PDB file of C-alpha atoms in Angstrom:
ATOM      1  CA  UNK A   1      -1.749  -1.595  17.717  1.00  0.00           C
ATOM      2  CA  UNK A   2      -4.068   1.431  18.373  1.00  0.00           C
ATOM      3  CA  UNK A   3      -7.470   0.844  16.754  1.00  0.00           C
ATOM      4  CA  UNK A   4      -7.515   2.971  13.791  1.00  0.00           C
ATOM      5  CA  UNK A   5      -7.115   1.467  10.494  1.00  0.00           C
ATOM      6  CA  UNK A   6      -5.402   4.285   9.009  1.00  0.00           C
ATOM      7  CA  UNK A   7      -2.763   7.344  10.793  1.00  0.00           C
ATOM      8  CA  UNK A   8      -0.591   9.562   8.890  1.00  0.00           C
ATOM      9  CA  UNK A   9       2.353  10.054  10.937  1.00  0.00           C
ATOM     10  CA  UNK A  10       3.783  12.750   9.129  1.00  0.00           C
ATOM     11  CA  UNK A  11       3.177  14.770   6.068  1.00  0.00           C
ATOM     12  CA  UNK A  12       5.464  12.279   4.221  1.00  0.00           C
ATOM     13  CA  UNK A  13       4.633   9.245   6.067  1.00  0.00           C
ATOM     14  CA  UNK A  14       1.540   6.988   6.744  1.00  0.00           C
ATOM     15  CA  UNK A  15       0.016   3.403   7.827  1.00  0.00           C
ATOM     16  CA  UNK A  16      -2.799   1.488   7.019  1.00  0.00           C
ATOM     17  CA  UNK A  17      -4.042  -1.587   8.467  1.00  0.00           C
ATOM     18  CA  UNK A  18      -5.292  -3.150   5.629  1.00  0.00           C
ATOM     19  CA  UNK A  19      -4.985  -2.382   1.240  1.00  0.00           C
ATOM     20  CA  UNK A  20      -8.652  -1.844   1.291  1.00  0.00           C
ATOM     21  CA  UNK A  21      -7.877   1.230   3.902  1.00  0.00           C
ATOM     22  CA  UNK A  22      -4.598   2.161   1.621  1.00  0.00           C
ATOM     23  CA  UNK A  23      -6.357   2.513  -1.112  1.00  0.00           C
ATOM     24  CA  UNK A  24      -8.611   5.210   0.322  1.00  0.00           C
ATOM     25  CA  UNK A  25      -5.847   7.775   1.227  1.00  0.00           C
ATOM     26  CA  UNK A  26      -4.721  10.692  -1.429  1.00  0.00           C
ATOM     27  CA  UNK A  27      -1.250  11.657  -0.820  1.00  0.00           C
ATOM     28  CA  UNK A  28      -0.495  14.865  -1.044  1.00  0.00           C
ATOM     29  CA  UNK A  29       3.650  15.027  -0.896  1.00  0.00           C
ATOM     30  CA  UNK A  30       5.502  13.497  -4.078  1.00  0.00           C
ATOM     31  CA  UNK A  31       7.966  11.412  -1.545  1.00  0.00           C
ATOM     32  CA  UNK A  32       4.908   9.930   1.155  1.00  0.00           C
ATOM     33  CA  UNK A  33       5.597   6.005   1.883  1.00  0.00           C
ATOM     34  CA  UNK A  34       3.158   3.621   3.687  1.00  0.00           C
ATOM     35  CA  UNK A  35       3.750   1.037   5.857  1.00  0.00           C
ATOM     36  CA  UNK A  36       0.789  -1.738   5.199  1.00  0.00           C
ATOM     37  CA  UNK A  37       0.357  -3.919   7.711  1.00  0.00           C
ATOM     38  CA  UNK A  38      -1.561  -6.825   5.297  1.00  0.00           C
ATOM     39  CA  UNK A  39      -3.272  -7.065   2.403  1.00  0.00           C
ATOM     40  CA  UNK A  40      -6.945  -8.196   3.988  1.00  0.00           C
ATOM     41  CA  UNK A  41      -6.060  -8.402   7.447  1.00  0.00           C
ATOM     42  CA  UNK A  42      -3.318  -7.281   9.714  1.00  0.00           C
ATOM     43  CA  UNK A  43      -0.467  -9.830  10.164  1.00  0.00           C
ATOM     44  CA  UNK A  44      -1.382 -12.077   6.828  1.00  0.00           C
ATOM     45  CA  UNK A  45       1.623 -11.550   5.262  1.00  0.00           C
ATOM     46  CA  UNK A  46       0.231  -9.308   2.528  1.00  0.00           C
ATOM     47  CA  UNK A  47       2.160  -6.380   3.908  1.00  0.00           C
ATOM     48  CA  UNK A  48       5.381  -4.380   3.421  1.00  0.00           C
ATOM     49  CA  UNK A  49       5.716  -0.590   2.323  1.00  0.00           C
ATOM     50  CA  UNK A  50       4.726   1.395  -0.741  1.00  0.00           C
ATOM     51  CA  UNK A  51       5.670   4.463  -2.174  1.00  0.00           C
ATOM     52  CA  UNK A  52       4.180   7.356  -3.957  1.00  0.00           C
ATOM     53  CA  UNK A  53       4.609   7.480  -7.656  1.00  0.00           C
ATOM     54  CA  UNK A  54       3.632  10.959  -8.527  1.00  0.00           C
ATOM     55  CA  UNK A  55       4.796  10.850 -12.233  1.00  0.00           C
ATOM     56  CA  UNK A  56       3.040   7.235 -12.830  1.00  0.00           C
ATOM     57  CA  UNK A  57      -0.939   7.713 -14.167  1.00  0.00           C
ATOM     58  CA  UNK A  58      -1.356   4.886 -16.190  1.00  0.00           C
ATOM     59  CA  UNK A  59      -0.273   1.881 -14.487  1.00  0.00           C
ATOM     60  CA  UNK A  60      -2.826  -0.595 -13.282  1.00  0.00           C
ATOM     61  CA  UNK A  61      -3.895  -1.878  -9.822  1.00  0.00           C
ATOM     62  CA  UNK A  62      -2.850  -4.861  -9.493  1.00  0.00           C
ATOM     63  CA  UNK A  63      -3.363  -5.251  -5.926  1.00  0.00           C
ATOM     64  CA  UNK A  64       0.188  -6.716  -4.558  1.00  0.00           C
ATOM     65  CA  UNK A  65       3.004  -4.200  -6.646  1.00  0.00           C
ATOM     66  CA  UNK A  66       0.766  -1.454  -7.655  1.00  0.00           C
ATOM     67  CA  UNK A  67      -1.885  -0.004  -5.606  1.00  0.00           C
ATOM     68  CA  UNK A  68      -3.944   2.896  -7.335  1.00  0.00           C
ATOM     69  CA  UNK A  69      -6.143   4.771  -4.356  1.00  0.00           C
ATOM     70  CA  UNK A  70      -9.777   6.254  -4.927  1.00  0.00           C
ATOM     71  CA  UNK A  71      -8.196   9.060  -5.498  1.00  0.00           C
ATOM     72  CA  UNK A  72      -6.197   8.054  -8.806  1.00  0.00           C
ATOM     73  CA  UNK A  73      -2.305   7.969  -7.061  1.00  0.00           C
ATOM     74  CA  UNK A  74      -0.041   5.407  -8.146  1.00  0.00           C
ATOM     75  CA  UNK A  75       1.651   3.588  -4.635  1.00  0.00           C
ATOM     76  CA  UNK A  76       4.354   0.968  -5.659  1.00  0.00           C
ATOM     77  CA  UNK A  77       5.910  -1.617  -3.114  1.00  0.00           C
ATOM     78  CA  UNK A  78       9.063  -1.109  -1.886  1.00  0.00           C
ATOM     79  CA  UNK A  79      11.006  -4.997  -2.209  1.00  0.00           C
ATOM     80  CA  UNK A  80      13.759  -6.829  -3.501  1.00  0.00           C
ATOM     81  CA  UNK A  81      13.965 -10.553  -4.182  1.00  0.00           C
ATOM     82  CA  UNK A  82      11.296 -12.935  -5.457  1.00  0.00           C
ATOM     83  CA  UNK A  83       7.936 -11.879  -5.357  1.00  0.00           C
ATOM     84  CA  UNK A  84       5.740 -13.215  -2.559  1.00  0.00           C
ATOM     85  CA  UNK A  85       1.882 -14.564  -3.910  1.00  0.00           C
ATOM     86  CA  UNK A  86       0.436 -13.001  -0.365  1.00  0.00           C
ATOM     87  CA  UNK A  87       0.887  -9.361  -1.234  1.00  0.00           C
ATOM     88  CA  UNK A  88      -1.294  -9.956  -3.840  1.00  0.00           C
ATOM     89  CA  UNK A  89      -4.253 -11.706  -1.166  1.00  0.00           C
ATOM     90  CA  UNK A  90      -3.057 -15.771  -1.529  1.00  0.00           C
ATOM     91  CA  UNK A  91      -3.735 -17.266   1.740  1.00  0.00           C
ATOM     92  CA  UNK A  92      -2.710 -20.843   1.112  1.00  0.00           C
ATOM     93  CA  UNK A  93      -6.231 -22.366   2.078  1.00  0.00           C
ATOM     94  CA  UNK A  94      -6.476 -24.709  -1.081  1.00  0.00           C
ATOM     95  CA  UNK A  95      -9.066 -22.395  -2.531  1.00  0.00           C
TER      96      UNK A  95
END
């Protein structure tokens, strides 16, 4: 993996290493997705894809369904099925 934490790969289309770094973008197309690769580091299961929700300004961060960015966007996770605790930053250390 190259060692930026962030790339947009297209004007629709994006990655960031970690949500800290996803929550810094701004995106500027109604249809961008993101692929996150964890929620506090890369590989720790906290990651999946997210879409922009352009028409959505009052839902809250919740850091695992709904990311809001610095910039006030709405990103939702793409999923189906049960909901997994470490998208939302469980790591299953007992703490």
């Amino acid at each position: 993996m190259p060692p930026f934490s962030l790339r947009v790969t297209s004007h629709n289309a994006g990655f960031a290493a970690t949500l800290a770094v996803l929550r810094t973008f701004a995106p500027t197309e109604d249809d961008t997705t993101f692929t996150l690769a964890g929620h506090s580091a890369r590989g720790d299961g906290g990651g999946g894809t997210f879409f922009h929700a352009p028409d959505d300004t009052t839902s809250t961060d919740d850091a695992g369904l709904t990311v809001v960015t610095d910039s006030g966007a709405r990103l939702k996770r793409i999923y189906s099925g049960p909901i997994n605790v470490k998208w939302f930053g469980a790591v299953g250390d007992g703490v």
